[in-house]
Coordinates of C-alpha atoms and ligand atoms in Angstrom, one line a residue:
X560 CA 119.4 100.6 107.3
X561 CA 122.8 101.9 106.3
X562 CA 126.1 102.2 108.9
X563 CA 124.8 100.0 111.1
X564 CA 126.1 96.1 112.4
X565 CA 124.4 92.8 113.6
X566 CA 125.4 92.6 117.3
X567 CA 123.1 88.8 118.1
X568 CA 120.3 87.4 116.8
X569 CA 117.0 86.7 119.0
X570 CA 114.3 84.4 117.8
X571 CA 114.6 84.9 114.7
X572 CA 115.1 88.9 114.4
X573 CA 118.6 90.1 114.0
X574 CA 119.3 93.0 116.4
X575 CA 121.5 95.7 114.9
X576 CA 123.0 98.6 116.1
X577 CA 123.8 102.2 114.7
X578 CA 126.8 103.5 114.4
X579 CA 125.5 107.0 115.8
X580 CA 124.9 104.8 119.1
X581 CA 128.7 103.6 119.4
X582 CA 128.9 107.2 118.9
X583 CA 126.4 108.2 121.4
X584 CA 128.7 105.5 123.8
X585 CA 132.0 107.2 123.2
X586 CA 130.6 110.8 124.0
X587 CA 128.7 110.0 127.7
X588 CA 132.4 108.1 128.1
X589 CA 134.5 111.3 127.5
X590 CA 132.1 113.8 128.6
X591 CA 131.5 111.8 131.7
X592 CA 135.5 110.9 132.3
X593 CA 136.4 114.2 131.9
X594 CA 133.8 115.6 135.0
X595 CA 134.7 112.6 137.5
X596 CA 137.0 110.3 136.3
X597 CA 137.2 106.5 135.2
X598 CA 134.5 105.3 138.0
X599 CA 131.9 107.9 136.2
X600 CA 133.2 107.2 132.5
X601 CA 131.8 103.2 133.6
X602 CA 129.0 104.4 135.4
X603 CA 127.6 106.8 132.2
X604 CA 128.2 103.6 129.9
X605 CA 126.7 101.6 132.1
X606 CA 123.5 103.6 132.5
X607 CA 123.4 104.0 128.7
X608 CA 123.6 100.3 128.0
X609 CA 120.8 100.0 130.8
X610 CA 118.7 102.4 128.7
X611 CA 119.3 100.7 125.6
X612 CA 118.1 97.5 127.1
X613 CA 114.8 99.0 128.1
X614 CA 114.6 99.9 124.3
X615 CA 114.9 96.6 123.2
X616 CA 112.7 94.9 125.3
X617 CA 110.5 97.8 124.1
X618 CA 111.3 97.3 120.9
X619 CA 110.4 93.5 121.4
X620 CA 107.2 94.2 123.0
X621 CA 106.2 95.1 119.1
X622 CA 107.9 92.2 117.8
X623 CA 105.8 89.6 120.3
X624 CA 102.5 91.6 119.4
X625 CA 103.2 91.4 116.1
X626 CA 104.0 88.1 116.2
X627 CA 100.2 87.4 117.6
X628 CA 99.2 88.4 114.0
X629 CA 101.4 86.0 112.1
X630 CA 103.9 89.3 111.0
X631 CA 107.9 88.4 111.4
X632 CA 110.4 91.5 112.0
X633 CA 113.3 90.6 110.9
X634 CA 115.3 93.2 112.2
X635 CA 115.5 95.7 115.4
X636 CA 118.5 98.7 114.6
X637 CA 119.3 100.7 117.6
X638 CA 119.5 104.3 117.1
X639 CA 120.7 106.7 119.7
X640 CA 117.0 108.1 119.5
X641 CA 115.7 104.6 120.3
X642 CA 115.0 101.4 118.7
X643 CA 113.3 100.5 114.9
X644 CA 111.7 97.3 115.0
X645 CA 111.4 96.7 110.8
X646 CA 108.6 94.3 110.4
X647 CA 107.6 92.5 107.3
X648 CA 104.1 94.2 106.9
X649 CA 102.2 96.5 109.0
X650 CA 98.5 95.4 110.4
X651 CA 96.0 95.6 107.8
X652 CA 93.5 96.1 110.6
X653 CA 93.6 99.4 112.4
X654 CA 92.6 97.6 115.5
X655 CA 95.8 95.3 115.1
X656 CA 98.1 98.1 114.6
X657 CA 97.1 99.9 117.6
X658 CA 97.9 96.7 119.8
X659 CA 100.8 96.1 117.8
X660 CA 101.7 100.0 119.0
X661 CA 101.0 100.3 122.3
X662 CA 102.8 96.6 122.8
X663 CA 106.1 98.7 123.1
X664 CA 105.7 101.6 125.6
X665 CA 103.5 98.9 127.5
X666 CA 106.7 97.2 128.4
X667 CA 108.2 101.0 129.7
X668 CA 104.7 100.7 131.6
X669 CA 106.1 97.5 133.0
X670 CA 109.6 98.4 133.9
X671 CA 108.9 101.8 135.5
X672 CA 106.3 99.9 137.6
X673 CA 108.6 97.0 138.6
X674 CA 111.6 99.7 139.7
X675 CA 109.0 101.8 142.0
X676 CA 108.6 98.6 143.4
X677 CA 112.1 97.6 144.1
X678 CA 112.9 101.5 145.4
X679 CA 109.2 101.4 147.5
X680 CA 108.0 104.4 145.7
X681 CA 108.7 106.7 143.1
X682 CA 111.9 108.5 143.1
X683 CA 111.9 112.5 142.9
X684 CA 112.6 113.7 139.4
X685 CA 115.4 115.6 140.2
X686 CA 118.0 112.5 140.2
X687 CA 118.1 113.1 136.9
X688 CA 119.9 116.1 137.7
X689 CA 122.2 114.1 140.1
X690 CA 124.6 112.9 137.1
X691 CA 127.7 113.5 139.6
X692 CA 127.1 110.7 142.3
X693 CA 128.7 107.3 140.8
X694 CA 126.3 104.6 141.6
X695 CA 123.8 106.0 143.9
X696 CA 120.1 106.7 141.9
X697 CA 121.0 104.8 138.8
X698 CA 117.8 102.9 139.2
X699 CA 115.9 106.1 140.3
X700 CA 117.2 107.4 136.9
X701 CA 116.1 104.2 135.0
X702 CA 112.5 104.8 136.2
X703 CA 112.8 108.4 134.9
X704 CA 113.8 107.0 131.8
X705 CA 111.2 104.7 131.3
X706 CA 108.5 107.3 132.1
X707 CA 110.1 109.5 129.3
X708 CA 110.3 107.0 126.8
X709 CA 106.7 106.4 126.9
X710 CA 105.7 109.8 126.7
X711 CA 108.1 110.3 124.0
X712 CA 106.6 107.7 122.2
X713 CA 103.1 108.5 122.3
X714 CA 103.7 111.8 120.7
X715 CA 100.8 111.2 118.1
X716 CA 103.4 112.2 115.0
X717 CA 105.7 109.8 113.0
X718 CA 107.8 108.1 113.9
X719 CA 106.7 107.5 117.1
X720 CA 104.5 105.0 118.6
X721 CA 101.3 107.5 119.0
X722 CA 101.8 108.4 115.4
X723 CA 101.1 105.0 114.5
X724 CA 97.9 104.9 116.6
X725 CA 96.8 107.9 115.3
X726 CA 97.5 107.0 111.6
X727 CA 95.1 103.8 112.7
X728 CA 92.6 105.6 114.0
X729 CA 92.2 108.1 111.2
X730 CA 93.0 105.6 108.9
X731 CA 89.3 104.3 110.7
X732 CA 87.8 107.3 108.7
X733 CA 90.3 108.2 105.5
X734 CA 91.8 105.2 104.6
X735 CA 96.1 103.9 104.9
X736 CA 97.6 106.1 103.2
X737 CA 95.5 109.5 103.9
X738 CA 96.2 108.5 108.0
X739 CA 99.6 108.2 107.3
X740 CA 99.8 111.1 105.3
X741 CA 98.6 113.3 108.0
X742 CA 100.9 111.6 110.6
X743 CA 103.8 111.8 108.4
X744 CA 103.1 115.2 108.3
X745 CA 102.8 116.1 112.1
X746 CA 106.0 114.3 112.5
X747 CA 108.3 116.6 110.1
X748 CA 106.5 119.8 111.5
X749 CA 107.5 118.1 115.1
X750 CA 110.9 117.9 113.5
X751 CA 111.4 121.2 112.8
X752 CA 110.2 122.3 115.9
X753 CA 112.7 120.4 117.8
X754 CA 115.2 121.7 115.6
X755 CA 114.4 124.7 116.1
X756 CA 114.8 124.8 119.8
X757 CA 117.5 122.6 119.5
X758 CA 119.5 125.7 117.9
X759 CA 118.4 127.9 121.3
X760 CA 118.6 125.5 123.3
X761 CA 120.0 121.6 123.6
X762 CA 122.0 120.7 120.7
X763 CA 120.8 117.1 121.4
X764 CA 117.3 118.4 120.2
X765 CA 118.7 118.9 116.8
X766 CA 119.9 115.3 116.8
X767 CA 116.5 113.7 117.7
X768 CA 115.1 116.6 114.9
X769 CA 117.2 114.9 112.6
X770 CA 116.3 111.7 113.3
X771 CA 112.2 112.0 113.5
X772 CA 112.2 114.2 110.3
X773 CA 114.3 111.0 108.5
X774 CA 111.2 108.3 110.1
X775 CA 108.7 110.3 109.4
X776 CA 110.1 111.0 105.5
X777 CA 110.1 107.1 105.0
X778 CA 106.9 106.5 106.4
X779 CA 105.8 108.3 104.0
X780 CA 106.9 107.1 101.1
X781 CA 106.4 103.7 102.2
X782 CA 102.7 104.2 102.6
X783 CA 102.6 105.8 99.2
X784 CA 103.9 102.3 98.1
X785 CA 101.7 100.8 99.7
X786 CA 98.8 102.6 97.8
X787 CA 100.2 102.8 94.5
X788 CA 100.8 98.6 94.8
X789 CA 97.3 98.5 95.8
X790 CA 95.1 96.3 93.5
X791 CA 98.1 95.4 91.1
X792 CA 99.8 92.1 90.8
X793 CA 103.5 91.7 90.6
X794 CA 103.4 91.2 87.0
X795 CA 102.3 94.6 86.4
X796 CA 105.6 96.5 88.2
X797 CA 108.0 93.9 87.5
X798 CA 111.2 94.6 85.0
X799 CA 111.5 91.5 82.0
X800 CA 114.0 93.1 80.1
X801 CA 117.5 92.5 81.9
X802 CA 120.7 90.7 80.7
X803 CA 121.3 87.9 83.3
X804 CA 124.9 85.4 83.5
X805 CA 125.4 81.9 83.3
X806 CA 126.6 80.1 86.6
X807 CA 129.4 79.3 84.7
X808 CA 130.1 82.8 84.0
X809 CA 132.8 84.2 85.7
X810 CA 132.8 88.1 88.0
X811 CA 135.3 89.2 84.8
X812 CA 132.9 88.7 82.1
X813 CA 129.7 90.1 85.0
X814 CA 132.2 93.2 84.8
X815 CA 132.1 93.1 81.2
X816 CA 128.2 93.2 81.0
X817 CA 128.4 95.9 83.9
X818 CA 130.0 98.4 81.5
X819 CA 127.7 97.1 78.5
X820 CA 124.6 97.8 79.9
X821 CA 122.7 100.3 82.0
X822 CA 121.7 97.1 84.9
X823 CA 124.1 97.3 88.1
X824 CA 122.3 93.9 89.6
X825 CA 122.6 90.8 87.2
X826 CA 120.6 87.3 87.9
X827 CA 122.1 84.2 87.8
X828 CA 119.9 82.0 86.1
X829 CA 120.7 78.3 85.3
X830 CA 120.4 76.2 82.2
X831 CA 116.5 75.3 83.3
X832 CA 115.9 79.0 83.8
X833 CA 115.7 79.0 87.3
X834 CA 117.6 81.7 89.7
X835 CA 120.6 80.6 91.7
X836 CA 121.3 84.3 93.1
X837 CA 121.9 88.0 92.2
X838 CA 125.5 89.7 91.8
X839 CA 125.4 93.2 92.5
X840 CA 127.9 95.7 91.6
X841 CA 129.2 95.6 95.4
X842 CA 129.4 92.3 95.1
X843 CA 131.7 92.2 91.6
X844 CA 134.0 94.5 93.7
X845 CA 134.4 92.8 96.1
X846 CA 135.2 90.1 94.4
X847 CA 137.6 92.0 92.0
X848 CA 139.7 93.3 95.3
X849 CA 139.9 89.9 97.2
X850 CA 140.0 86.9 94.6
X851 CA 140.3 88.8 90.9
X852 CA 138.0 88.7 87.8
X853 CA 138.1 84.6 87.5
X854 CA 136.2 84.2 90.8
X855 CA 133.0 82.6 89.3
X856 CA 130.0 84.5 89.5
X857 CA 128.0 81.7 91.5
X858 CA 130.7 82.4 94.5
X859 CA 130.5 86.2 94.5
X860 CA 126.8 86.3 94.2
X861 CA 123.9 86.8 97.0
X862 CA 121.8 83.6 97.1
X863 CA 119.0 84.7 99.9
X864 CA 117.1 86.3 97.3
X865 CA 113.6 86.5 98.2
X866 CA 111.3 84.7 95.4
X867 CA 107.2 85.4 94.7
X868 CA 105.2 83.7 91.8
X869 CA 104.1 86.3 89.1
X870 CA 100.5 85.7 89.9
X871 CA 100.4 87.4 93.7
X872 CA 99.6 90.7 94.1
X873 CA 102.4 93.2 94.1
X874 CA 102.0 94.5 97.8
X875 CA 103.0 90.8 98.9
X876 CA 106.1 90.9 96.5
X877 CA 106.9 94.5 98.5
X878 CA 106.1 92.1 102.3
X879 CA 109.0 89.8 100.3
X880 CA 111.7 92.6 99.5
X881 CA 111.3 93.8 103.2
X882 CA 111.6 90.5 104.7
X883 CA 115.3 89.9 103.5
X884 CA 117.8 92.9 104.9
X885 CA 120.0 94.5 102.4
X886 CA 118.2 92.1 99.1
X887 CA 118.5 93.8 95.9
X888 CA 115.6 92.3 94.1
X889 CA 113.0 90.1 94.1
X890 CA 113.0 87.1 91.8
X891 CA 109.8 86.4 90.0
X892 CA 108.8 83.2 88.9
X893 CA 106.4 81.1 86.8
X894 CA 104.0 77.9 88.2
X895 CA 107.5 76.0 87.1
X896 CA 109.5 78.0 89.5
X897 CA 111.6 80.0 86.0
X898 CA 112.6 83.2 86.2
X899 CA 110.5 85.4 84.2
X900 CA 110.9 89.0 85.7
X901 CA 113.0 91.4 88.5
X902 CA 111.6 93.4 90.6
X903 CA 114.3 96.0 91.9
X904 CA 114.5 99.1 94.2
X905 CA 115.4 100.9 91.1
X906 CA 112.5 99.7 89.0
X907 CA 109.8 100.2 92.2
X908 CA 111.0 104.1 92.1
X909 CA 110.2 104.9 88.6
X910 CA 107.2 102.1 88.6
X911 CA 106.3 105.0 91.6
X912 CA 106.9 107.9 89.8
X913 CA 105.2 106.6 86.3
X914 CA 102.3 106.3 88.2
X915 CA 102.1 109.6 89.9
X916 CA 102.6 111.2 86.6
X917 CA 100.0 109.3 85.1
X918 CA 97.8 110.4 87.7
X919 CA 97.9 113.9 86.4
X920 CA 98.9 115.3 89.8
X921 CA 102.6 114.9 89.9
X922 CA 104.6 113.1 92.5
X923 CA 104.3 113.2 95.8
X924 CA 100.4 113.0 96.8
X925 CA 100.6 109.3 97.7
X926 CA 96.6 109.8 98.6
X927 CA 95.9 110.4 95.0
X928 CA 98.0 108.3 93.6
X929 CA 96.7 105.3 95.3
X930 CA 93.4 106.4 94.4
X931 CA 93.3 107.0 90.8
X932 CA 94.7 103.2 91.0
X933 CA 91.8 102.4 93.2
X934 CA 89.4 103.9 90.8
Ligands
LIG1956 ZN1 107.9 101.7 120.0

């Protein structure tokens, strides 16, 4: 996910966080500086960074059920709407999804229950009206917090956690991507709801609007992906027609081949045809700004490029391309480990859209796409 930045790593899943959340930080600071002072400005940072750890042991209650079921995530971003766990596949089974679901506002289950013990009960909602008093209910307000972010998460729309159990169950019934179809759907309709109480009401609204319509959209098209991958290997989407350098090339003559031709990425592939990495157009900036066109290419390039063999089908080359954060392509190889084809965001769009066309129904019904595929 663009504009956000590592902050740590936990076994093995990088945790980054949003820019919108520093964001988020800055405004509780001001607003809450400005009503009482220094000693609030801490105190409303305080409680926000105690929210935000709820959401990512939340957030790692997926990542240790999905773990159970041999998937990695390797990535949580924190958003000021919560957390995104991004996981290298989703369960196949609809029973394992709706564990892998409910693993995260368990853990909200958890905390809430463990802070009604510490306070001997549960505290009266209306601390969360009591922003004023430094100090005094910031657990009770923690508890409120968890209780809401379960709720909020088992909203049965997209993004949200119930909108995953849902797609599961009617997936049951209808298949992937008809479930998450539906779900997808329910989510943007939620989204302009919000929004549209957001304008009347709580301009926050607007902001969570914004941010469930934007899950919801990419659910979506991932699951129409998923279904147009279905039953294809990676041979049949894959691009074999690119220019690619020499490791002894240098970022002066990748800039040269930039211009030449319509490719923006560019293997590196060695005398034996084998990949040592990818230089991407960022990347020939970069180098252009900090060490000049003689840099060689091999020390400008990306070498965690994510590799599959031709043969496998093309939803695990899709599993490969998620698994690496930010990779622009997925190498695939022969049995000898050469090089014999890309496979590129770029490329996966219009493989996406060729299909839907040659569905006859135009793009955007992921249901009959993955069908007529199917069938
Ligand atoms: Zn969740």
């Amino acid at each position: 996910m663009g504009w956000s930045f590592p902050i740590g790593v936990v076994r093995g899943t990088v945790i980054r966080i949003h820019l919108t959340f520093l964001l988020l930080l800055a405004w509780i600071a001001v607003t809450h500086g400005l009503r009482g002072g220094t000693d609030a400005a801490v105190e409303g940072v305080v409680f926000i960074s105690l929210v935000f750890l709820c959401v990512l042991l939340h957030e790692f209650g997926h990542v240790t059920a999905a773990r159970r079921y041999g998937i990695q995530t390797p990535d949580i971003t924190l958003l000021p709407i919560g957390g995104v766990a991004r996981m290298e596949r989703i369960p196949e089974e609809p029973g394992r999804e709706i564990a892998v679901a409910l693993a995260g506002p368990a853990v909200n289950v958890v905390i809430a229950l463990l802070l009604a013990l510490v306070l001997g009960g549960v505290p009266a909602p209306e601390v969360m009206a009591e922003v004023e008093k430094p100090g005094v209910g910031l657990l009770q307000r923690l508890f409120w917090v968890n209780v809401f972010l379960v709720v909020f998460n088992m909203i049965p729309a997209f993004p949200m956690d119930g909108g995953r159990v849902l797609r599961a169950i009617l997936a049951y019934r209808m298949g992937h991507a008809r479930g998450t179809e539906i779900a997808a759907r329910i989510g943007q309709a939620l989204a302009f709801g919000l929004g549209l109480l957001g304008l009347f009401g709580n301009p926050l609204l607007i902001f969570i609007a914004f941010f469930v319509y934007l899950g919801a959209a990419s659910e979506a098209a991932e699951a129409q992906l998923r279904a147009a991958a279905h039953g294809l290997i990676t041979a049949d989407a894959m691009e074999t027609r690119y220019e690619s350098l020499s490791p002894m090339a240098t970022v002066g003559d990748a800039v040269e081949a930039l211009i030449r031709t319509p490719q923006t990425d560019f293997p590196v592939v060695d005398g034996a045809g084998r990949l040592r990495g990818v230089l991407t157009r960022d990347d020939m900036v970069r180098a252009l700004r900090e060490t000049g066109p003689e840099t060689p290419v091999v020390e400008a390039m990306r070498r965690d490029i994510p590799a599959v063999n031709v043969r496998v089908p093309l939803q695990a080359a899709l599993a490969a391309l998620r698994s690496v954060p930010g990779a622009p392509a997925v190498a695939v190889e022969d049995v000898a480990g050469r090089l014999v084809g890309l496979l590129t965001h770029q490329n996966l769009a219009e493989f996406m859209m060729v299909n839907a066309l040659r569905s006859g129904r135009g793009p955007g019904t992921a249901a009959s796409v993955g069908n007529a595929l199917r069938g």
